[in-house]
Protein backbone atom coordinates (compact mmCIF):
# COMPACT_ATOMS: atom_id res chain seq x y z
CA UNK A 1 0.00 0.00 0.00
CA UNK A 2 1.44 3.39 -0.91
CA UNK A 3 1.02 6.38 1.30
CA UNK A 4 -0.14 9.56 -0.38
CA UNK A 5 2.23 12.44 0.35
CA UNK A 6 0.33 15.58 1.28
CA UNK A 7 1.10 18.52 -1.01
CA UNK A 8 3.37 20.95 0.82
CA UNK A 9 1.51 23.87 2.28
CA UNK A 10 2.93 27.20 3.30
CA UNK A 11 6.17 28.77 2.16
CA UNK A 12 8.81 26.72 0.33
CA UNK A 13 12.52 27.44 0.80
CA UNK A 14 13.94 28.33 -2.62
CA UNK A 15 17.48 29.64 -2.27
CA UNK A 16 18.17 32.34 -4.85
CA UNK A 17 14.44 32.22 -5.83
CA UNK A 18 15.41 30.32 -8.99
CA UNK A 19 12.15 28.34 -8.96
CA UNK A 20 9.87 31.10 -7.77
CA UNK A 21 7.60 33.16 -10.02
CA UNK A 22 7.22 36.41 -8.09
CA UNK A 23 5.58 38.77 -10.61
CA UNK A 24 3.67 38.93 -13.87
CA UNK A 25 4.91 40.89 -16.86
CA UNK A 26 3.91 41.53 -20.46
CA UNK A 27 7.24 43.08 -21.36
CA UNK A 28 9.78 40.35 -21.97
CA UNK A 29 9.63 36.59 -22.40
CA UNK A 30 12.64 34.32 -21.95
CA UNK A 31 12.96 30.66 -22.87
CA UNK A 32 16.29 29.86 -21.25
CA UNK A 33 16.44 26.31 -22.63
CA UNK A 34 15.97 27.38 -26.26
CA UNK A 35 17.79 30.71 -25.99
CA UNK A 36 14.79 32.89 -26.85
CA UNK A 37 14.17 36.47 -25.74
CA UNK A 38 11.14 38.43 -26.92
CA UNK A 39 9.97 41.92 -26.03
CA UNK A 40 6.16 41.84 -26.13
CA UNK A 41 6.34 38.79 -28.39
CA UNK A 42 8.87 40.25 -30.87
CA UNK A 43 12.17 38.39 -31.18
CA UNK A 44 15.14 40.37 -29.82
CA UNK A 45 17.07 39.77 -33.03
CA UNK A 46 14.34 41.43 -35.14
CA UNK A 47 14.31 44.40 -32.77
CA UNK A 48 18.10 44.76 -32.76
CA UNK A 49 18.16 44.72 -36.56
CA UNK A 50 15.15 46.94 -37.25
CA UNK A 51 14.11 48.98 -34.23
CA UNK A 52 15.52 51.93 -32.31
CA UNK A 53 15.91 52.36 -28.56
CA UNK A 54 13.09 54.92 -28.44
CA UNK A 55 10.74 52.61 -30.35
CA UNK A 56 11.71 49.77 -28.00
CA UNK A 57 10.91 51.95 -24.98
CA UNK A 58 7.48 52.66 -26.49
CA UNK A 59 6.97 48.94 -27.11
CA UNK A 60 7.90 48.00 -23.54
CA UNK A 61 5.80 50.71 -21.94
CA UNK A 62 2.72 50.29 -24.15
CA UNK A 63 2.99 46.63 -25.12
CA UNK A 64 2.67 47.42 -28.83
CA UNK A 65 4.74 49.08 -31.54
CA UNK A 66 3.98 52.77 -32.02
CA UNK A 67 2.52 54.46 -35.08
CA UNK A 68 4.81 57.16 -36.50
CA UNK A 69 3.09 60.06 -34.71
CA UNK A 70 3.19 58.15 -31.40
CA UNK A 71 6.91 57.49 -31.77
CA UNK A 72 7.52 61.15 -32.69
CA UNK A 73 5.59 62.25 -29.59
CA UNK A 74 7.63 59.96 -27.30
CA UNK A 75 10.90 61.17 -28.84
CA UNK A 76 9.92 64.82 -28.37
CA UNK A 77 8.82 64.17 -24.79
CA UNK A 78 12.16 62.48 -24.02
CA UNK A 79 14.17 65.21 -25.74
CA UNK A 80 12.33 67.86 -23.70
CA UNK A 81 13.58 66.09 -20.55
CA UNK A 82 17.26 65.52 -21.51
CA UNK A 83 18.52 68.52 -19.50
CA UNK A 84 19.30 68.20 -15.79
CA UNK A 85 18.98 70.97 -13.18
CA UNK A 86 21.99 73.26 -12.61
CA UNK A 87 22.10 72.01 -9.02
CA UNK A 88 22.84 68.51 -10.35
CA UNK A 89 25.72 69.82 -12.49
CA UNK A 90 27.03 71.50 -9.31
CA UNK A 91 26.68 68.21 -7.47
CA UNK A 92 28.68 66.39 -10.17
CA UNK A 93 31.42 69.02 -9.78
CA UNK A 94 31.60 68.18 -6.07
CA UNK A 95 32.28 64.46 -6.71
CA UNK A 96 35.82 63.08 -6.31
CA UNK A 97 37.34 62.53 -9.74
CA UNK A 98 38.19 58.97 -8.82
CA UNK A 99 34.62 58.12 -7.73
CA UNK A 100 33.35 54.72 -8.88
CA UNK A 101 30.97 55.62 -11.76
CA UNK A 102 28.15 53.41 -10.47
CA UNK A 103 28.39 55.13 -7.06
CA UNK A 104 28.14 58.45 -8.86
CA UNK A 105 25.19 57.30 -10.97
CA UNK A 106 23.31 55.83 -8.02
CA UNK A 107 23.75 59.08 -6.08
CA UNK A 108 22.72 61.26 -9.02
CA UNK A 109 19.61 59.21 -9.85
CA UNK A 110 18.57 59.58 -6.23
CA UNK A 111 19.31 63.32 -6.25
CA UNK A 112 17.08 63.91 -9.29
CA UNK A 113 14.09 63.22 -7.02
CA UNK A 114 14.86 66.47 -5.18
CA UNK A 115 13.98 68.33 -8.37
CA UNK A 116 10.81 66.49 -9.39
CA UNK A 117 7.51 67.52 -7.86
CA UNK A 118 6.01 64.17 -8.91
CA UNK A 119 8.50 62.20 -6.85
CA UNK A 120 6.90 62.05 -3.44
CA UNK A 121 5.35 58.61 -3.33
CA UNK A 122 3.44 56.28 -5.62
CA UNK A 123 -0.23 55.59 -5.86
CA UNK A 124 -2.03 52.83 -7.70
CA UNK A 125 -4.78 55.21 -8.88
CA UNK A 126 -4.90 56.25 -12.57
CA UNK A 127 -3.41 59.65 -11.66
CA UNK A 128 -0.72 57.91 -9.58
CA UNK A 129 0.20 55.72 -12.55
CA UNK A 130 0.36 58.79 -14.82
CA UNK A 131 2.71 60.42 -12.31
CA UNK A 132 4.90 57.28 -12.28
CA UNK A 133 5.03 57.40 -16.10
CA UNK A 134 6.14 61.05 -16.03
CA UNK A 135 8.92 60.15 -13.57
CA UNK A 136 9.92 57.18 -15.76
CA UNK A 137 10.23 59.40 -18.83
CA UNK A 138 12.40 61.91 -16.98
CA UNK A 139 14.66 59.19 -15.61
CA UNK A 140 15.21 57.58 -19.02
CA UNK A 141 15.83 61.00 -20.62
CA UNK A 142 18.20 62.36 -17.96
CA UNK A 143 20.32 59.29 -17.14
CA UNK A 144 22.56 59.69 -20.24
CA UNK A 145 23.21 63.33 -19.27
CA UNK A 146 24.24 62.24 -15.76
CA UNK A 147 26.64 59.54 -16.99
CA UNK A 148 28.26 61.54 -19.80
CA UNK A 149 28.80 64.63 -17.69
CA UNK A 150 30.14 62.70 -14.72
CA UNK A 151 32.68 61.20 -17.12
CA UNK A 152 33.58 64.67 -18.41
CA UNK A 153 33.97 65.99 -14.87
CA UNK A 154 36.40 63.25 -13.87
CA UNK A 155 38.42 63.84 -17.03
CA UNK A 156 38.64 67.56 -16.11
CA UNK A 157 36.61 68.54 -19.19
CA UNK A 158 33.83 71.16 -19.31
CA UNK A 159 30.25 69.90 -19.25
CA UNK A 160 28.46 69.38 -22.57
CA UNK A 161 24.74 70.11 -22.40
CA UNK A 162 22.37 67.68 -24.13
CA UNK A 163 21.28 68.42 -27.68
CA UNK A 164 17.53 68.08 -28.03
CA UNK A 165 17.73 67.49 -31.77
CA UNK A 166 19.48 64.12 -31.26
CA UNK A 167 18.15 60.69 -30.39
CA UNK A 168 19.26 59.16 -27.09
CA UNK A 169 22.28 57.25 -28.44
CA UNK A 170 23.59 60.17 -30.53
CA UNK A 171 22.98 62.63 -27.69
CA UNK A 172 24.89 60.44 -25.22
CA UNK A 173 27.97 60.12 -27.45
CA UNK A 174 27.75 63.85 -28.25
CA UNK A 175 27.89 64.74 -24.55
CA UNK A 176 30.51 62.11 -23.74
CA UNK A 177 32.97 63.11 -26.48
CA UNK A 178 31.95 66.70 -27.23
CA UNK A 179 31.52 65.85 -30.91
CA UNK A 180 28.75 64.35 -33.00
CA UNK A 181 29.33 60.59 -33.45
CA UNK A 182 29.32 58.91 -36.84
CA UNK A 183 26.02 57.25 -37.75
CA UNK A 184 27.66 53.83 -37.37
CA UNK A 185 28.83 54.59 -33.82
CA UNK A 186 25.44 55.97 -32.78
CA UNK A 187 23.69 52.96 -34.29
CA UNK A 188 26.10 50.63 -32.45
CA UNK A 189 25.16 52.18 -29.14
CA UNK A 190 21.48 52.19 -30.10
CA UNK A 191 21.65 48.42 -30.66
CA UNK A 192 23.28 47.88 -27.25
CA UNK A 193 20.53 49.96 -25.65
CA UNK A 194 17.84 47.83 -27.34
CA UNK A 195 19.48 44.55 -26.28
CA UNK A 196 19.85 45.54 -22.61
CA UNK A 197 16.47 47.25 -22.15
CA UNK A 198 14.58 44.48 -20.39
CA UNK A 199 15.13 40.94 -19.23
CA UNK A 200 12.37 39.45 -17.13
CA UNK A 201 12.71 39.47 -13.37
CA UNK A 202 16.49 39.82 -13.16
CA UNK A 203 17.99 40.89 -9.82
CA UNK A 204 17.88 44.67 -10.36
CA UNK A 205 14.36 44.58 -11.84
CA UNK A 206 13.18 42.51 -8.91
CA UNK A 207 14.82 44.99 -6.53
CA UNK A 208 13.03 47.87 -8.30
CA UNK A 209 9.68 46.08 -8.05
CA UNK A 210 10.23 45.36 -4.35
CA UNK A 211 10.84 49.06 -3.74
CA UNK A 212 7.92 50.40 -5.77
CA UNK A 213 5.59 47.77 -4.27
CA UNK A 214 5.94 49.55 -0.92
CA UNK A 215 4.46 52.59 -2.74
CA UNK A 216 7.78 54.37 -2.54
CA UNK A 217 8.59 56.57 -5.55
CA UNK A 218 10.12 55.85 -8.94
CA UNK A 219 13.47 57.52 -8.07
CA UNK A 220 13.83 55.32 -4.99
CA UNK A 221 13.06 52.25 -7.10
CA UNK A 222 15.62 53.24 -9.78
CA UNK A 223 18.23 54.00 -7.10
CA UNK A 224 17.70 50.52 -5.64
CA UNK A 225 18.02 49.02 -9.11
CA UNK A 226 21.24 50.86 -9.97
CA UNK A 227 22.78 49.62 -6.70
CA UNK A 228 21.72 46.06 -7.46
CA UNK A 229 22.96 46.15 -11.06
CA UNK A 230 26.41 47.21 -9.85
CA UNK A 231 27.38 43.75 -8.57
CA UNK A 232 29.83 41.63 -10.62
CA UNK A 233 27.38 38.74 -10.77
CA UNK A 234 24.89 41.02 -12.55
CA UNK A 235 25.59 44.18 -14.57
CA UNK A 236 29.17 44.51 -13.35
CA UNK A 237 30.24 41.48 -15.38
CA UNK A 238 30.81 43.45 -18.61
CA UNK A 239 33.53 45.51 -16.91
CA UNK A 240 35.09 42.32 -15.59
CA UNK A 241 35.15 40.88 -19.12
CA UNK A 242 37.13 43.86 -20.39
CA UNK A 243 39.50 43.66 -17.42
CA UNK A 244 39.99 39.95 -18.23
CA UNK A 245 40.71 40.72 -21.91
CA UNK A 246 43.29 43.32 -20.84
CA UNK A 247 44.83 40.88 -18.39
CA UNK A 248 45.10 38.14 -21.04
CA UNK A 249 46.72 40.66 -23.37
CA UNK A 250 47.64 38.38 -26.30
CA UNK A 251 46.25 35.52 -28.39
CA UNK A 252 49.00 33.17 -27.11
CA UNK A 253 47.98 33.81 -23.53
CA UNK A 254 44.27 32.99 -24.07
CA UNK A 255 44.58 29.23 -23.72
CA UNK A 256 46.78 29.05 -20.58
CA UNK A 257 44.74 31.80 -18.94
CA UNK A 258 41.29 30.31 -19.58
CA UNK A 259 42.31 26.70 -18.98
CA UNK A 260 44.02 27.74 -15.73
CA UNK A 261 40.86 29.43 -14.54
CA UNK A 262 38.74 26.42 -15.46
CA UNK A 263 41.13 24.06 -13.66
CA UNK A 264 41.00 26.22 -10.53
CA UNK A 265 37.17 26.24 -10.88
CA UNK A 266 37.15 30.03 -11.12
CA UNK A 267 34.39 31.90 -12.94
CA UNK A 268 35.02 33.15 -16.46
CA UNK A 269 33.19 36.46 -16.56
CA UNK A 270 30.65 36.91 -19.35
CA UNK A 271 29.68 33.23 -19.30
CA UNK A 272 26.80 31.42 -17.66
CA UNK A 273 23.34 32.65 -16.79
CA UNK A 274 20.72 31.83 -14.22
CA UNK A 275 18.05 31.47 -16.93
CA UNK A 276 19.83 30.69 -20.22
CA UNK A 277 21.21 27.20 -20.53
CA UNK A 278 21.67 27.83 -24.27
CA UNK A 279 23.38 30.66 -26.17
CA UNK A 280 22.10 33.99 -24.83
CA UNK A 281 20.17 35.38 -27.83
CA UNK A 282 21.45 38.88 -27.05
CA UNK A 283 24.99 37.58 -27.38
CA UNK A 284 24.24 36.04 -30.80
CA UNK A 285 23.59 39.39 -32.42
CA UNK A 286 26.20 41.24 -30.36
CA UNK A 287 28.85 38.78 -31.49
CA UNK A 288 28.18 39.62 -35.15
CA UNK A 289 28.04 43.29 -34.34
CA UNK A 290 31.18 43.22 -32.17
CA UNK A 291 33.11 41.68 -35.06
CA UNK A 292 31.99 44.42 -37.42
CA UNK A 293 32.72 47.32 -35.08
CA UNK A 294 36.04 45.76 -34.00
CA UNK A 295 37.05 45.55 -37.67
CA UNK A 296 35.92 49.12 -38.37
CA UNK A 297 37.81 50.53 -35.39
CA UNK A 298 41.03 48.51 -35.69
CA UNK A 299 40.27 46.31 -32.67
CA UNK A 300 39.88 42.96 -34.43
CA UNK A 301 42.45 41.37 -32.10
CA UNK A 302 40.10 41.96 -29.17
CA UNK A 303 37.26 40.21 -31.00
CA UNK A 304 39.50 37.31 -32.02
CA UNK A 305 40.68 36.85 -28.43
CA UNK A 306 37.05 36.82 -27.29
CA UNK A 307 36.18 34.23 -29.91
CA UNK A 308 39.08 32.04 -28.78
CA UNK A 309 37.97 32.30 -25.13
CA UNK A 310 34.47 31.32 -26.20
CA UNK A 311 35.77 28.24 -28.03
CA UNK A 312 37.71 27.00 -24.98
CA UNK A 313 34.87 27.64 -22.51
CA UNK A 314 32.30 25.98 -24.79
CA UNK A 315 34.49 22.90 -25.27
CA UNK A 316 34.73 22.53 -21.49
CA UNK A 317 31.35 23.75 -20.31
CA UNK A 318 28.68 23.75 -23.05
CA UNK A 319 27.34 20.40 -21.84
CA UNK A 320 26.78 22.08 -18.46
CA UNK A 321 24.79 24.91 -20.09
CA UNK A 322 27.55 27.52 -19.82
CA UNK A 323 27.49 29.81 -22.87
CA UNK A 324 28.46 33.45 -23.45
CA UNK A 325 25.95 35.89 -21.97
CA UNK A 326 25.11 39.43 -23.10
CA UNK A 327 28.05 40.88 -21.19
CA UNK A 328 30.71 38.91 -23.06
CA UNK A 329 30.54 40.63 -26.45
CA UNK A 330 29.14 43.90 -25.12
CA UNK A 331 32.56 44.47 -23.53
CA UNK A 332 34.28 44.49 -26.96
CA UNK A 333 31.45 46.56 -28.44
CA UNK A 334 31.58 49.27 -25.76
CA UNK A 335 35.37 49.37 -25.92
CA UNK A 336 35.20 49.90 -29.68
CA UNK A 337 32.65 52.70 -29.16
CA UNK A 338 35.36 54.47 -27.14
CA UNK A 339 33.60 54.00 -23.79
CA UNK A 340 35.90 53.58 -20.79
CA UNK A 341 35.79 50.17 -19.11
CA UNK A 342 34.56 51.47 -15.76
CA UNK A 343 31.56 53.12 -17.49
CA UNK A 344 30.26 49.82 -18.95
CA UNK A 345 27.87 49.08 -16.10
CA UNK A 346 26.53 52.62 -16.29
CA UNK A 347 25.76 51.95 -19.97
CA UNK A 348 23.80 48.89 -18.94
CA UNK A 349 21.91 51.01 -16.36
CA UNK A 350 21.17 53.69 -18.96
CA UNK A 351 19.37 51.15 -21.11
CA UNK A 352 17.79 49.03 -18.36
CA UNK A 353 16.26 52.15 -16.78
CA UNK A 354 13.42 51.74 -19.29
CA UNK A 355 12.84 48.11 -18.31
CA UNK A 356 13.02 48.88 -14.59
CA UNK A 357 10.54 51.74 -14.98
CA UNK A 358 8.17 49.64 -17.10
CA UNK A 359 8.20 46.89 -14.48
CA UNK A 360 7.46 49.44 -11.74
CA UNK A 361 4.46 50.69 -13.69
CA UNK A 362 3.24 47.09 -14.15
CA UNK A 363 3.73 46.56 -10.41
CA UNK A 364 1.68 49.64 -9.53
CA UNK A 365 -1.08 48.56 -11.90
CA UNK A 366 -1.58 45.35 -9.90
CA UNK A 367 0.25 45.95 -6.68
CA UNK A 368 0.86 43.73 -3.70
CA UNK A 369 3.63 44.27 -1.17
CA UNK A 370 6.51 41.87 -1.95
CA UNK A 371 7.48 40.28 1.32
CA UNK A 372 8.93 36.75 1.27
CA UNK A 373 9.92 34.93 4.44
CA UNK A 374 13.29 33.83 5.78
CA UNK A 375 14.06 30.33 7.05
CA UNK A 376 15.24 30.86 10.59
CA UNK A 377 18.37 28.82 11.38
CA UNK A 378 19.25 30.30 14.76
CA UNK A 379 18.66 29.14 18.33
CA UNK A 380 15.45 29.43 20.33
CA UNK A 381 14.78 30.19 23.98
CA UNK A 382 18.26 31.62 24.39
CA UNK A 383 18.87 33.35 27.72
CA UNK A 384 19.62 37.07 27.84
CA UNK A 385 23.07 37.15 29.42
CA UNK A 386 23.96 40.29 31.30
CA UNK A 387 26.95 42.23 29.96
CA UNK A 388 29.22 41.37 32.89
CA UNK A 389 28.67 37.60 32.39
CA UNK A 390 29.39 37.41 28.62
N1 LIG B 1 32.57 30.24 -15.53
C1 LIG B 1 32.84 29.00 -15.12
N2 LIG B 1 31.94 28.21 -14.53
C2 LIG B 1 30.71 28.70 -14.36
C3 LIG B 1 30.35 29.98 -14.78
C4 LIG B 1 31.35 30.76 -15.39
N3 LIG B 1 31.09 32.01 -15.80
N4 LIG B 1 29.07 30.21 -14.48
C5 LIG B 1 28.63 29.10 -13.87
N5 LIG B 1 29.61 28.20 -13.81
C6 LIG B 1 29.53 26.87 -13.20
C7 LIG B 1 29.48 27.01 -11.68
O1 LIG B 1 30.80 27.04 -11.14
C8 LIG B 1 28.68 25.81 -11.28
O2 LIG B 1 29.53 24.67 -11.35
P1 LIG B 1 29.35 23.45 -10.30
O3 LIG B 1 27.97 22.90 -10.57
O4 LIG B 1 30.47 22.55 -10.66
O5 LIG B 1 29.47 24.08 -8.93
C9 LIG B 1 27.66 25.68 -12.40
O6 LIG B 1 28.27 26.31 -13.55
C10 LIG B 1 26.32 26.35 -12.09
O7 LIG B 1 26.57 27.70 -11.76
P2 LIG B 1 25.76 28.53 -10.69
O8 LIG B 1 26.68 29.56 -10.08
O9 LIG B 1 25.04 27.62 -9.76
O10 LIG B 1 24.68 29.24 -11.56
P3 LIG B 1 23.81 30.48 -11.13
O11 LIG B 1 22.57 30.39 -11.90
O12 LIG B 1 23.72 30.62 -9.65
O13 LIG B 1 24.75 31.69 -11.62
C11 LIG B 1 25.70 33.44 -12.83
C12 LIG B 1 24.56 32.40 -12.76
C13 LIG B 1 25.42 34.42 -13.95
C14 LIG B 1 25.77 34.23 -11.51
C15 LIG B 1 27.03 32.69 -13.07
O14 LIG B 1 26.96 31.99 -14.28
C16 LIG B 1 28.23 33.62 -13.06
O15 LIG B 1 28.72 33.98 -11.97
N6 LIG B 1 28.71 34.06 -14.27
C17 LIG B 1 29.81 34.99 -14.34
C18 LIG B 1 29.30 36.40 -14.11
C19 LIG B 1 28.50 36.93 -15.28
O16 LIG B 1 28.91 36.83 -16.41
N7 LIG B 1 27.34 37.55 -14.98
C20 LIG B 1 26.49 38.19 -15.97
C21 LIG B 1 25.16 37.53 -16.11
S1 LIG B 1 24.29 38.07 -17.59
C22 LIG B 1 23.94 39.71 -17.32
C23 LIG B 1 22.91 39.91 -16.31
O17 LIG B 1 21.78 39.43 -16.49
O18 LIG B 1 23.19 40.60 -15.33
Coordinates of C-alpha atoms and ligand atoms in Angstrom, one line a residue, residues 199 202 229 232-238 241 262 265-275 277 280 282 313 317 320 322 325-327 348 352, ligand 1:
X199 CA 15.1 40.9 -19.2
X202 CA 16.5 39.8 -13.2
X229 CA 23.0 46.1 -11.1
X232 CA 29.8 41.6 -10.6
X233 CA 27.4 38.7 -10.8
X234 CA 24.9 41.0 -12.5
X235 CA 25.6 44.2 -14.6
X236 CA 29.2 44.5 -13.3
X237 CA 30.2 41.5 -15.4
X238 CA 30.8 43.5 -18.6
X241 CA 35.1 40.9 -19.1
X262 CA 38.7 26.4 -15.5
X265 CA 37.2 26.2 -10.9
X266 CA 37.1 30.0 -11.1
X267 CA 34.4 31.9 -12.9
X268 CA 35.0 33.2 -16.5
X269 CA 33.2 36.5 -16.6
X270 CA 30.7 36.9 -19.3
X271 CA 29.7 33.2 -19.3
X272 CA 26.8 31.4 -17.7
X273 CA 23.3 32.7 -16.8
X274 CA 20.7 31.8 -14.2
X275 CA 18.1 31.5 -16.9
X277 CA 21.2 27.2 -20.5
X280 CA 22.1 34.0 -24.8
X282 CA 21.4 38.9 -27.0
X313 CA 34.9 27.6 -22.5
X317 CA 31.3 23.7 -20.3
X320 CA 26.8 22.1 -18.5
X322 CA 27.6 27.5 -19.8
X325 CA 26.0 35.9 -22.0
X326 CA 25.1 39.4 -23.1
X327 CA 28.0 40.9 -21.2
X348 CA 23.8 48.9 -18.9
X352 CA 17.8 49.0 -18.4
Ligands
LIG1 N1 32.6 30.2 -15.5 C1 32.8 29.0 -15.1 N2 31.9 28.2 -14.5 C2 30.7 28.7 -14.4 C3 30.4 30.0 -14.8 C4 31.3 30.8 -15.4 N3 31.1 32.0 -15.8 N4 29.1 30.2 -14.5 C5 28.6 29.1 -13.9 N5 29.6 28.2 -13.8 C6 29.5 26.9 -13.2 C7 29.5 27.0 -11.7 O1 30.8 27.0 -11.1 C8 28.7 25.8 -11.3 O2 29.5 24.7 -11.3 P1 29.3 23.5 -10.3 O3 28.0 22.9 -10.6 O4 30.5 22.5 -10.7 O5 29.5 24.1 -8.9 C9 27.7 25.7 -12.4 O6 28.3 26.3 -13.5 C10 26.3 26.4 -12.1 O7 26.6 27.7 -11.8 P2 25.8 28.5 -10.7 O8 26.7 29.6 -10.1 O9 25.0 27.6 -9.8 O10 24.7 29.2 -11.6 P3 23.8 30.5 -11.1 O11 22.6 30.4 -11.9 O12 23.7 30.6 -9.7 O13 24.7 31.7 -11.6 C11 25.7 33.4 -12.8 C12 24.6 32.4 -12.8 C13 25.4 34.4 -14.0 C14 25.8 34.2 -11.5 C15 27.0 32.7 -13.1 O14 27.0 32.0 -14.3 C16 28.2 33.6 -13.1 O15 28.7 34.0 -12.0 N6 28.7 34.1 -14.3 C17 29.8 35.0 -14.3 C18 29.3 36.4 -14.1 C19 28.5 36.9 -15.3 O16 28.9 36.8 -16.4 N7 27.3 37.5 -15.0 C20 26.5 38.2 -16.0 C21 25.2 37.5 -16.1 S1 24.3 38.1 -17.6 C22 23.9 39.7 -17.3 C23 22.9 39.9 -16.3 O17 21.8 39.4 -16.5 O18 23.2 40.6 -15.3

